[in-house]
Short mmCIF file of C-alpha atoms and ligand atoms in Angstrom, two decimals:
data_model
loop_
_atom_site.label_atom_id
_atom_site.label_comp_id
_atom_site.label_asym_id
_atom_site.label_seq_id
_atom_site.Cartn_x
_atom_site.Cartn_y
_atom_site.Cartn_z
CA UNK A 617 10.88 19.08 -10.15
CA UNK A 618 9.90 19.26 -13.81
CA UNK A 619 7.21 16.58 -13.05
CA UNK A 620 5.63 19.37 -11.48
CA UNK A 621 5.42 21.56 -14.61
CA UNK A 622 1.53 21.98 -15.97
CA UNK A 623 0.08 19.73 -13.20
CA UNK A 624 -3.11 20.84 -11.23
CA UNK A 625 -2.76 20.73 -7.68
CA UNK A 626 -5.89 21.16 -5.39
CA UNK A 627 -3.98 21.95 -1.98
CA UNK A 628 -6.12 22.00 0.66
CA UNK A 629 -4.98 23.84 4.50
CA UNK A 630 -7.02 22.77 7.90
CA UNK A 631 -6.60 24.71 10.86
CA UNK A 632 -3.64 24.04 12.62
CA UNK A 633 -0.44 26.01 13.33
CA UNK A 634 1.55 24.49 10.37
CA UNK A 635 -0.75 25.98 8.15
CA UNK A 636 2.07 28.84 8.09
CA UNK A 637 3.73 26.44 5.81
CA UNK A 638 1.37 26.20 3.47
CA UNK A 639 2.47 30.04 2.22
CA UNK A 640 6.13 28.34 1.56
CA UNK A 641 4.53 25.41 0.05
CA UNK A 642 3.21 27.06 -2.60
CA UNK A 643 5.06 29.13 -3.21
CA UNK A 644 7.55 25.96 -3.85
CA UNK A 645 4.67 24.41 -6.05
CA UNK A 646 4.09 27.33 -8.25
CA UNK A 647 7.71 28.25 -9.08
CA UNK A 648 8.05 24.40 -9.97
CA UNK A 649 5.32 24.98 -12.59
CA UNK A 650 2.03 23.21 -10.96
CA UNK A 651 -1.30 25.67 -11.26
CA UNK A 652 -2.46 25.66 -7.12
CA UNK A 653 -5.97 25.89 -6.07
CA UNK A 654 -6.04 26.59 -2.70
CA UNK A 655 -9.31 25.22 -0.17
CA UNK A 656 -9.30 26.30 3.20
CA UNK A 657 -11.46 25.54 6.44
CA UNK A 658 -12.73 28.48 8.31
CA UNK A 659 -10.60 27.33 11.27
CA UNK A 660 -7.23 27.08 8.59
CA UNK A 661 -8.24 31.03 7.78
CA UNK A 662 -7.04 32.17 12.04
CA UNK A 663 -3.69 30.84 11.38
CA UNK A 664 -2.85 32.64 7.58
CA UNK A 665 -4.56 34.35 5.85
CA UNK A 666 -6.56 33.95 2.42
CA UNK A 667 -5.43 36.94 0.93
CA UNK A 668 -1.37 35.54 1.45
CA UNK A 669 -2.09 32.62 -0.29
CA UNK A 670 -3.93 33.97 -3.07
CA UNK A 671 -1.48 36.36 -3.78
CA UNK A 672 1.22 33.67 -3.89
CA UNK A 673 -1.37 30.79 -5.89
CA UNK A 674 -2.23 33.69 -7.80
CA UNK A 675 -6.25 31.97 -7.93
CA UNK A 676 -8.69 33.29 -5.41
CA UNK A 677 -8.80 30.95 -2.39
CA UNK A 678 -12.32 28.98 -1.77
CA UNK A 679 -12.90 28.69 1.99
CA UNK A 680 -16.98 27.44 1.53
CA UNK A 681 -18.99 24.72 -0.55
CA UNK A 682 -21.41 27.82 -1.04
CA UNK A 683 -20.51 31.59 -0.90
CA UNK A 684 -23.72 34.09 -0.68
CA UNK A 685 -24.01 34.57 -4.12
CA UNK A 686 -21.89 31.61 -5.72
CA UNK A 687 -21.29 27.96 -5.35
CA UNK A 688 -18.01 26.65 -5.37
CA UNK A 689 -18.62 23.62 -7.14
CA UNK A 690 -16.73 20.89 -5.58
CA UNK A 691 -17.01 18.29 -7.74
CA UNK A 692 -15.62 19.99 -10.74
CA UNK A 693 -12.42 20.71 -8.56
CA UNK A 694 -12.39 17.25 -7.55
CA UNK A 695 -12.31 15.76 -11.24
CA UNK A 696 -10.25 18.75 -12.17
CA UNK A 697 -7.01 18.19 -10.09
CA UNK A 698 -3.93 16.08 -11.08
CA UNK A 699 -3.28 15.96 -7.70
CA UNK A 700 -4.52 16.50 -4.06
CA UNK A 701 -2.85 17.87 -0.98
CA UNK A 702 -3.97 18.16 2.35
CA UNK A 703 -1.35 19.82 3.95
CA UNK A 704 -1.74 20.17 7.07
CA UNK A 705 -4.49 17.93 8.36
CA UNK A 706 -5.58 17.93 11.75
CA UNK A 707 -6.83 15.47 13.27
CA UNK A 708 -10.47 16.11 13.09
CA UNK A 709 -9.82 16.45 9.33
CA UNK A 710 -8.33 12.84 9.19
CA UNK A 711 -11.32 11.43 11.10
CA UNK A 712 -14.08 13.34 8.62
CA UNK A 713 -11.96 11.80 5.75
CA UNK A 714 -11.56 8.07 6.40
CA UNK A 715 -15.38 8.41 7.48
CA UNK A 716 -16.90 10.35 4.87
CA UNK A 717 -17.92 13.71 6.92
CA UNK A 718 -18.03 16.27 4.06
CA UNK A 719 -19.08 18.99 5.98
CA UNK A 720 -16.68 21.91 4.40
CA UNK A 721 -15.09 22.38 1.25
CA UNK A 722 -12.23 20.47 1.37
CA UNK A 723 -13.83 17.12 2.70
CA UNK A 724 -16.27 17.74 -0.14
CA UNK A 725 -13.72 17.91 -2.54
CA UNK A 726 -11.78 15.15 -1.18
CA UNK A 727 -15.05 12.40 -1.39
CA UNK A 728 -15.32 13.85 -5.63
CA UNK A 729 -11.52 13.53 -6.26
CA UNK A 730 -10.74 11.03 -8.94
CA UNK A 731 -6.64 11.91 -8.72
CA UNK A 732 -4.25 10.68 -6.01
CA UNK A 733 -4.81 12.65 -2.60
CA UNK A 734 -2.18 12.72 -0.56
CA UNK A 735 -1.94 14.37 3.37
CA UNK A 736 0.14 15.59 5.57
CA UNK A 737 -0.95 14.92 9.25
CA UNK A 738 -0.03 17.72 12.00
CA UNK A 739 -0.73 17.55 15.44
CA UNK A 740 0.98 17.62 18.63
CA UNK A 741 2.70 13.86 19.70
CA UNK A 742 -0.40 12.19 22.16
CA UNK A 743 -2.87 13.19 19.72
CA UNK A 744 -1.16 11.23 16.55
CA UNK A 745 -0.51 8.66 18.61
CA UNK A 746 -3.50 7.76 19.86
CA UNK A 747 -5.30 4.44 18.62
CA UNK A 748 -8.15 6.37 16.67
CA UNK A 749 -5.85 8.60 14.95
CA UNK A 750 -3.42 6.29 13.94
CA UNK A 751 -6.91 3.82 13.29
CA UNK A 752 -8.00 6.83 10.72
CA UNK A 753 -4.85 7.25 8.98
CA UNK A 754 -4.81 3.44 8.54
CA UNK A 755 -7.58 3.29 6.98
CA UNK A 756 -7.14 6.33 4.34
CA UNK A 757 -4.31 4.68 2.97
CA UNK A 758 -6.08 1.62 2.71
CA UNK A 759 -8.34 3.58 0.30
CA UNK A 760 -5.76 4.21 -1.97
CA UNK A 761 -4.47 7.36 -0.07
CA UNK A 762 -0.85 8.62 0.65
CA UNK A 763 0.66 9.55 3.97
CA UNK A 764 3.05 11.94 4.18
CA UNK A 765 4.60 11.38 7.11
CA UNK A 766 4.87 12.95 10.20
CA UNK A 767 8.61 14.70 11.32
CA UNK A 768 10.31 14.09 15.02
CA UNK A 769 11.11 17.55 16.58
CA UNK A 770 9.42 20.61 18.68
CA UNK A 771 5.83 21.12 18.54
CA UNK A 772 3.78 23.95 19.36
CA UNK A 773 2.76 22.61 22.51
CA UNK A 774 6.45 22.41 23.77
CA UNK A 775 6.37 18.71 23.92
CA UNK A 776 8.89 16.76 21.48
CA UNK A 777 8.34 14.24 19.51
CA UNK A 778 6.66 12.98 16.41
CA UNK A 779 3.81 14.87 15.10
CA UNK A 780 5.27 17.98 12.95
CA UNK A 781 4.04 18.61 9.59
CA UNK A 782 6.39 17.27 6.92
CA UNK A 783 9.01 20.52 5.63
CA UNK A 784 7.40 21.93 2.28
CA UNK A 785 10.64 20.82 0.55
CA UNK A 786 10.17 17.41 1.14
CA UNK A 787 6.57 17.63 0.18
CA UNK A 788 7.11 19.46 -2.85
CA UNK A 789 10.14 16.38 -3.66
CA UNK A 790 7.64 13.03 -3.04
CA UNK A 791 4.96 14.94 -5.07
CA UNK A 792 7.25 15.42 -7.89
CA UNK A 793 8.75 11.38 -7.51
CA UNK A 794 5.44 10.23 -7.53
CA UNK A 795 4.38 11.83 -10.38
CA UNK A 796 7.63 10.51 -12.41
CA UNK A 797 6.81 7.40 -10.98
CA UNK A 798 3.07 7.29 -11.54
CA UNK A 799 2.71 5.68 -14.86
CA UNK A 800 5.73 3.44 -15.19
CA UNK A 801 3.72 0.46 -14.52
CA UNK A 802 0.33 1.83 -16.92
CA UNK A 803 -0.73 -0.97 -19.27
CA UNK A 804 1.22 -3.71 -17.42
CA UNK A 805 -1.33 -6.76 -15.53
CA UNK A 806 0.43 -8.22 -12.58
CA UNK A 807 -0.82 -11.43 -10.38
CA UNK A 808 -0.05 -11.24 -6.73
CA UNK A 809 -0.54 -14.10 -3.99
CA UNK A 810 -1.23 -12.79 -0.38
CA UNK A 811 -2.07 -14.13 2.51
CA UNK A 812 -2.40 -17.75 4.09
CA UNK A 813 -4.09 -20.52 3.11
CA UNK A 814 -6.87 -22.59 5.32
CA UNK A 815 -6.79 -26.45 4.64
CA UNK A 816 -10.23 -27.61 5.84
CA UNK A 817 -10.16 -30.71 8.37
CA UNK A 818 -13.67 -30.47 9.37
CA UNK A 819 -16.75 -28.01 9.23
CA UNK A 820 -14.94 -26.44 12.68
CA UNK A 821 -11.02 -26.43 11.88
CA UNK A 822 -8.50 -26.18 9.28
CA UNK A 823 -4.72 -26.26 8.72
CA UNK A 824 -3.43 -22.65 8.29
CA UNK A 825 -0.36 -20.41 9.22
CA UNK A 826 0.33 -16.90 10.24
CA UNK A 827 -0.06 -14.88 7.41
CA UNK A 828 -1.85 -11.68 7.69
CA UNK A 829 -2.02 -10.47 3.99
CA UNK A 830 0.08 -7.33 4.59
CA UNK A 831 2.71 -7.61 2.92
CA UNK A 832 0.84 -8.76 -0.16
CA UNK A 833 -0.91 -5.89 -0.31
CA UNK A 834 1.46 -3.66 0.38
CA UNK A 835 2.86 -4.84 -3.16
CA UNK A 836 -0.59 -5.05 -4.78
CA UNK A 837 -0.66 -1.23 -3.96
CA UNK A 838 2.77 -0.22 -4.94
CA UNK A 839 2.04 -1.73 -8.57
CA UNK A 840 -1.07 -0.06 -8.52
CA UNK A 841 0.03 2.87 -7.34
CA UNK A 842 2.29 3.04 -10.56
CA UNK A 843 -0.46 2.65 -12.63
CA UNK A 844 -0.70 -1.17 -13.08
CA UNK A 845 -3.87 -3.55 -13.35
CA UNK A 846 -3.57 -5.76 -10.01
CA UNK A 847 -5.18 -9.38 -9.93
CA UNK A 848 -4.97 -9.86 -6.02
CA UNK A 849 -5.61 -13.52 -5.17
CA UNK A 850 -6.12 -13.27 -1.65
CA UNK A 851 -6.44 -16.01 1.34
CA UNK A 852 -8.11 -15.71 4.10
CA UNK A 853 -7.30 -12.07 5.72
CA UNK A 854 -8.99 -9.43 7.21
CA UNK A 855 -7.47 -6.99 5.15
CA UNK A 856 -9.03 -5.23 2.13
CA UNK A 857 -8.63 -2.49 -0.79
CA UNK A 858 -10.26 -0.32 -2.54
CA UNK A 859 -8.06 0.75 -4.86
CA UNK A 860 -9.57 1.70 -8.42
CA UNK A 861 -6.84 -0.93 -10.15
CA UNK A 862 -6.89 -4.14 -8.17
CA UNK A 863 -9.38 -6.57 -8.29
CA UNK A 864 -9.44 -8.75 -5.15
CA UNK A 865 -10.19 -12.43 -5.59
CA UNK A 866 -10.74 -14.03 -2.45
CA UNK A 867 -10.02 -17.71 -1.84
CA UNK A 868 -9.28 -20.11 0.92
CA UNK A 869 -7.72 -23.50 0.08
CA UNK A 870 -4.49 -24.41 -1.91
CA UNK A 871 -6.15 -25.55 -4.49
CA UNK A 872 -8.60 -22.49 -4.84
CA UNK A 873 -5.56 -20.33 -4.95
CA UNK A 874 -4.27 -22.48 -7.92
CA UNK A 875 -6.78 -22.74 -9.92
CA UNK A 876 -7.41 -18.51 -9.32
CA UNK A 877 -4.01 -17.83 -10.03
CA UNK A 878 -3.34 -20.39 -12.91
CA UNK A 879 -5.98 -18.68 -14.78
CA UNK A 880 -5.20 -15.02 -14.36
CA UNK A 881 -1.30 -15.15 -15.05
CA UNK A 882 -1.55 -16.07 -18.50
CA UNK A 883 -3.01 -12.74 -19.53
CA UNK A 884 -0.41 -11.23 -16.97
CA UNK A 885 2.78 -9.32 -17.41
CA UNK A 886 3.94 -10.93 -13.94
CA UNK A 887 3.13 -12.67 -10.53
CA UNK A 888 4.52 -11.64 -7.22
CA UNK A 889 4.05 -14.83 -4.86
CA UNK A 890 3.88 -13.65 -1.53
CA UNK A 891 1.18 -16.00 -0.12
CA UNK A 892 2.26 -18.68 2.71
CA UNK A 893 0.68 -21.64 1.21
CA UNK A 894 0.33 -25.16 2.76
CA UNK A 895 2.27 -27.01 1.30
CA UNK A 896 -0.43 -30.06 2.60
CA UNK A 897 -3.67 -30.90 3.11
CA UNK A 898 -5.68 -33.46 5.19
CA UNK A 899 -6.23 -36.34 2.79
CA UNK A 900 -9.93 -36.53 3.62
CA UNK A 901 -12.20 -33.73 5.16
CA UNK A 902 -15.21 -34.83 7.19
CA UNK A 903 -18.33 -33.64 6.40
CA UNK A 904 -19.17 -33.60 10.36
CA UNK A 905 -16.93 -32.34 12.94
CA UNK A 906 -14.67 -34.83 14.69
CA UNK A 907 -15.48 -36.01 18.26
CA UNK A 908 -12.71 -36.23 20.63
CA UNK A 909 -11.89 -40.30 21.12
CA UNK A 910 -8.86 -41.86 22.06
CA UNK A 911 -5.68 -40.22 23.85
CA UNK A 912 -3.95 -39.46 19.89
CA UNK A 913 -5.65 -38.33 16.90
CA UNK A 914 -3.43 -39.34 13.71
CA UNK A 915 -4.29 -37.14 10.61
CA UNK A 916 -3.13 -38.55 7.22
CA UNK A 917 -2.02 -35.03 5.21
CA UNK A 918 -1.37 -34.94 0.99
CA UNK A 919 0.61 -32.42 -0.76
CA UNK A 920 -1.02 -29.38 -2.27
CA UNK A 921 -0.12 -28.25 -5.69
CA UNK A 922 2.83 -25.94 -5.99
CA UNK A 923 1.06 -22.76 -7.37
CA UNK A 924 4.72 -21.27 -7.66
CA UNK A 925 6.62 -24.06 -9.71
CA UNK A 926 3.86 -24.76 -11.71
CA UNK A 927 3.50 -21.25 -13.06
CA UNK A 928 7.38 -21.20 -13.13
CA UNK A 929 6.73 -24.31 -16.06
CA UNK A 930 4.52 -22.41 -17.91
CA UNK A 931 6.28 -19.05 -17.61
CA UNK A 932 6.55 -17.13 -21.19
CA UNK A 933 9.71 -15.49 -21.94
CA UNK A 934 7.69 -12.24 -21.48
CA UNK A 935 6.41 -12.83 -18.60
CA UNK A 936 8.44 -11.75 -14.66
CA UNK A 937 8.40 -14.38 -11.80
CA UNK A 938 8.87 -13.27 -8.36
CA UNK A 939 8.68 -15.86 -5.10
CA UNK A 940 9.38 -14.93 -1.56
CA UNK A 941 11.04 -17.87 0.95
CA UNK A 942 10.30 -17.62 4.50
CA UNK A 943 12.79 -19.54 6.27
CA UNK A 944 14.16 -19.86 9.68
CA UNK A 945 17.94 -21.71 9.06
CA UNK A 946 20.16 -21.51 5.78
CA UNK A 947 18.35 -19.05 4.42
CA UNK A 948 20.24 -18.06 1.53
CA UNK A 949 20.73 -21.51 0.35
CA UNK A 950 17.16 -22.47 0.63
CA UNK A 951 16.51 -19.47 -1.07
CA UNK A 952 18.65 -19.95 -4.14
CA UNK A 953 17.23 -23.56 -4.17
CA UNK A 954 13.96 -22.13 -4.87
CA UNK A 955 14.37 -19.70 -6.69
CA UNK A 956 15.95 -22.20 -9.26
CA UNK A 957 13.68 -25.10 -8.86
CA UNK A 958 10.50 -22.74 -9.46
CA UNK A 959 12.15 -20.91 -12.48
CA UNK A 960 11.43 -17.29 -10.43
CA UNK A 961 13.59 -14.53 -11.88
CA UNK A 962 14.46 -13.28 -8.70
CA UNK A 963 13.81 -14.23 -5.26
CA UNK A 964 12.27 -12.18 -1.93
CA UNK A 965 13.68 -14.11 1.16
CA UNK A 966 12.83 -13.01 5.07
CA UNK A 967 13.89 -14.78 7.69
CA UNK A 968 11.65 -15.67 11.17
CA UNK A 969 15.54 -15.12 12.70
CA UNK A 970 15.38 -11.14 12.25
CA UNK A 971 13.14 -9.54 14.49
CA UNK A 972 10.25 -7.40 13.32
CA UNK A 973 10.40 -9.67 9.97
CA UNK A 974 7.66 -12.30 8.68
CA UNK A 975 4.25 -12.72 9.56
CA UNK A 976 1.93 -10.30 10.76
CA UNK A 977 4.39 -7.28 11.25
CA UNK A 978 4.09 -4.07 9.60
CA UNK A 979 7.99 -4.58 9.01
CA UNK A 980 9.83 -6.58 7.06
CA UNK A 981 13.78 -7.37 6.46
CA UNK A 982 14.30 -8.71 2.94
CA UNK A 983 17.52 -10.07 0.56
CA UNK A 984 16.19 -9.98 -2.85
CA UNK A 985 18.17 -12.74 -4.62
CA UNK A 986 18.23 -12.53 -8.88
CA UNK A 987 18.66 -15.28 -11.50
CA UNK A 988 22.20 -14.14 -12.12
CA UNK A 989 22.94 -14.58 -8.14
CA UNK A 990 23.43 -10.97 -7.30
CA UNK A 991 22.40 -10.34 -3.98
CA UNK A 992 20.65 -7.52 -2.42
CA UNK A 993 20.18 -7.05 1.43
CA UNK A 994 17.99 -4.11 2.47
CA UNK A 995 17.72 -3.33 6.51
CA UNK A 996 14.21 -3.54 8.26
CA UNK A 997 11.59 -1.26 6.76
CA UNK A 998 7.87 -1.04 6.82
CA UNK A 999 5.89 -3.26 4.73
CA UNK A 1000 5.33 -0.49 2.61
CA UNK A 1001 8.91 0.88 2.33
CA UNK A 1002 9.52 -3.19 1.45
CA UNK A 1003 6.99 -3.37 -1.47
CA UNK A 1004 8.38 0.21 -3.17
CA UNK A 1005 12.01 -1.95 -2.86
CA UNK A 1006 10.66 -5.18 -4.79
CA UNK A 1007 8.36 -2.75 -7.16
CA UNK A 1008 11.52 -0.66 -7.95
CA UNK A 1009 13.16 -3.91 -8.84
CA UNK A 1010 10.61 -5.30 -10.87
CA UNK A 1011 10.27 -2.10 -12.85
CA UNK A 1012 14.01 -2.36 -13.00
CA UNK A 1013 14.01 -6.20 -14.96
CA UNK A 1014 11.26 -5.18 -17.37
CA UNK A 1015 13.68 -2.21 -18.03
O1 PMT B 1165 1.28 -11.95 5.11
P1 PMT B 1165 2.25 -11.34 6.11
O2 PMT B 1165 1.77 -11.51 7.52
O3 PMT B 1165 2.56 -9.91 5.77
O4 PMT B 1165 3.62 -12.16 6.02
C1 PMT B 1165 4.38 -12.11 4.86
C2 PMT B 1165 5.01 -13.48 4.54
C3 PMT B 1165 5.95 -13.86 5.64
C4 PMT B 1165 3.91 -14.55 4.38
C5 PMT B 1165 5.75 -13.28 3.16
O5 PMT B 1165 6.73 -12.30 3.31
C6 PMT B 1165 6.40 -14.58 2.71
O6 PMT B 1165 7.52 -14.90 3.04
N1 PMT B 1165 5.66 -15.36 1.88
C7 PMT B 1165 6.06 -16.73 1.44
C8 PMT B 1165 5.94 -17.69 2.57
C9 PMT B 1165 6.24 -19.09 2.20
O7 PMT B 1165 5.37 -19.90 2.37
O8 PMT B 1165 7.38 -19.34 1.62
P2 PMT B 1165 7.87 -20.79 1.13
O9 PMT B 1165 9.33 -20.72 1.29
O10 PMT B 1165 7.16 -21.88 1.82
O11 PMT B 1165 7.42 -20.83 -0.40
C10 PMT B 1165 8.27 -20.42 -1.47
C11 PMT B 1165 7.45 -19.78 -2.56
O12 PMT B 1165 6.58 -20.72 -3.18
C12 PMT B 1165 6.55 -18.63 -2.10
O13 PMT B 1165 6.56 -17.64 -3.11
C13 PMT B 1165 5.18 -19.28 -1.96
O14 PMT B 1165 4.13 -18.33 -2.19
C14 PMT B 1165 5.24 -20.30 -3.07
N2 PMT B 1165 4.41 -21.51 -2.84
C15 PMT B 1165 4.68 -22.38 -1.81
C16 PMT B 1165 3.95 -23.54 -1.65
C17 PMT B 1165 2.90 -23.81 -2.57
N3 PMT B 1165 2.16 -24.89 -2.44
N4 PMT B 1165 2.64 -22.94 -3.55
C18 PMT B 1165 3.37 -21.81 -3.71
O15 PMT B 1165 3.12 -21.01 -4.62
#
């Protein structure tokens, strides 16, 4: 836990029942060395009290934006923290966060906090499940925020399920990995593909494919999250950032997502090809939509460029290549055949055979294949859980 030593950690407790854990959690931050400054809601304050966790933060606990005779100036907290925790948040906290309600201290603090914020939902099993909380966590994360997430067991209603508060242990242990893990990737520019491409036909249709963007992202994150400048060339998808690091370049055709990507990766440290591109185009696109005539339309189509081979030929010996293969029979040989023809120094491959894998999912099932035919099959995982498996391996080849 050493990464915890000298770091300032703004740890902020809503009202719910797990707030009881909160005393053991930090307690478990300060022995590890972190300096705590505890925020509390007014509702958080009928489940433990202030005085505890002062005693055990050893820093008097704020509870208000404005006392009678002080103001606890939230913005200075915000800019002040290495880190912040919400731990627990309710569900009413999760909604005023992805929405920008900053009607109590720690909301306030949250909207001026420059560090990482991280929560830990609690609430009993209907209530996370629900489409608008599960709608509001998606979209914290998508601002850059971490989930800590939920455990399986008894809650306080009696009910079982998901929904518990995540054990202080295991909070205190991803704090401290993410902090060791945090700058590993500062000073390093990486390209990443995402998404599908749309081949125009007419004013009215295209050519495209089934590519949502997700898992894309959920790479342009990790690297970010690691402290990495992220050039996101991104077809189009509905999906969108806002982390500080990556810069999203938005693009439609083939050939737009050449020419974007062509020109970022030389200044780049490495590219991560996860976009579905067509591999061709309609030879001619009408500048008027096409009437219906005849029983058979025949379409004459021409090959797009190969964004992934063609940065593979001009590929320094500093530079890391990474392509993914989506394939549906003899996968691992079509893999390896692509990884070698394109010059990528290893190889993602999912296959529309394994089920929850491929487009559109928020899981994946990946074999990363390397350059020296080593072969590494992971089981299915969430998009997420995927990209912190290809980041750790990237870190890994630029040693
Ligand atoms: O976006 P999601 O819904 O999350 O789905 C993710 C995904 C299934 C799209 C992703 O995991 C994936 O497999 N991406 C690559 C899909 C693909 O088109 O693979 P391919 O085998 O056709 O291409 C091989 C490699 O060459 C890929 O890195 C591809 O980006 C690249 N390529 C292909 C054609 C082309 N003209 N230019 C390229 O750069």
């Amino acid at each position: 836990m050493t990464a915890l030593k000298g770091k300032k950690i703004i740890l902020g407790i809503t009202g719910s029942i797990a707030a009881y854990k909160s005393a053991f959690l930090t307690r478990l931050l300060i022995k590890a060395g972190a300096e705590v400054q505890i925020l509390m809601t007014p509702a958080a304050t009928r489940f433990i009290s202030p005085l505890t966790l002062s005693t055990l933060s050893k820093k008097a606990v704020f509870t208000e934006v404005s006392a009678e005779d002080s103001w606890n100036n939230h913005v200075d907290m915000g800019l002040w923290a290495d880190i912040m925790l919400v731990a627990p948040t309710t569900a009413t906290t999760l909604a005023k966060m992805s929405q920008a309600i900053c009607d109590n201290i720690i909301t306030a603090t949250y909207l001026s906090a420059r560090c990482p914020v991280f929560f830990a939902p609690a609430m009993d099993l209907d209530m996370w499940q629900h489409p608008a909380t599960q709608d509001n966590v998606q979209r914290l994360q998508s601002f850059g925020n971490h989930l800590i997430p939920v455990g399986n067991g008894e809650l306080a209603s009696g009910l079982v399920g998901d929904g518990r508060m995540a054990e202080p242990e295991d909070i205190v242990r991803l704090l401290s990995d993410f902090l060791q893990k945090e700058q590993s990737l500062s000073g390093k520019t990486f390209l990443i593909t995402a998404g599908p491409t749309y081949e125009h036909l007419d004013p009215v249709r295209f050519i495209g494919n089934h590519s949502s963007g997700k898992m894309g992202m959920a790479i342009a994150e990790e690297l970010a999250n690691r402290g990495a400048q992220v050039k996101l060339v991104l077809g189009p998808s509905k999906l969108s950032t806002n982390h500080s690091l990556i810069e999203t370049i938005r693009v439609q055709s083939a050939q737009e997502m050449y020419e974007a990507s062509k020109k970022e990766f030389d200044h780049c440290d490495g590219g991560v090809l996860a976009a579905a591109v067509a591999d061709y185009r309609p030879k001619t696109v009408s500048d008027k939509k096409i009437k219906k005539s005849g029983n058979s339309l025949t379409l004459e189509l021409e090959k797009t460029i190969d964004i992934a081979a063609s940065l593979g030929k001009v590929k320094r010996k500093d530079q890391l290549l990474v392509g993914f293969a989506l394939e549906t029979n003899n996968e691992k040989a079509n893999a390896e055949g692509k990884l070698k023809k394109k010059n990528f120094d290893f190889i993602v491959l999912n296959s529309l055979n394994d089920k929850g894998a491929g487009f559109n999912h928020d899981t994946n099932k990946i074999s990363i294949i390397r350059k020296d035919n080593k072969i590494k099959d992971f089981k299915l995982k969430t998009k997420k859980a995927v990209a912190i498996d290809i980041v750790d391996e990237i870190t890994e080849f630029l040693g």
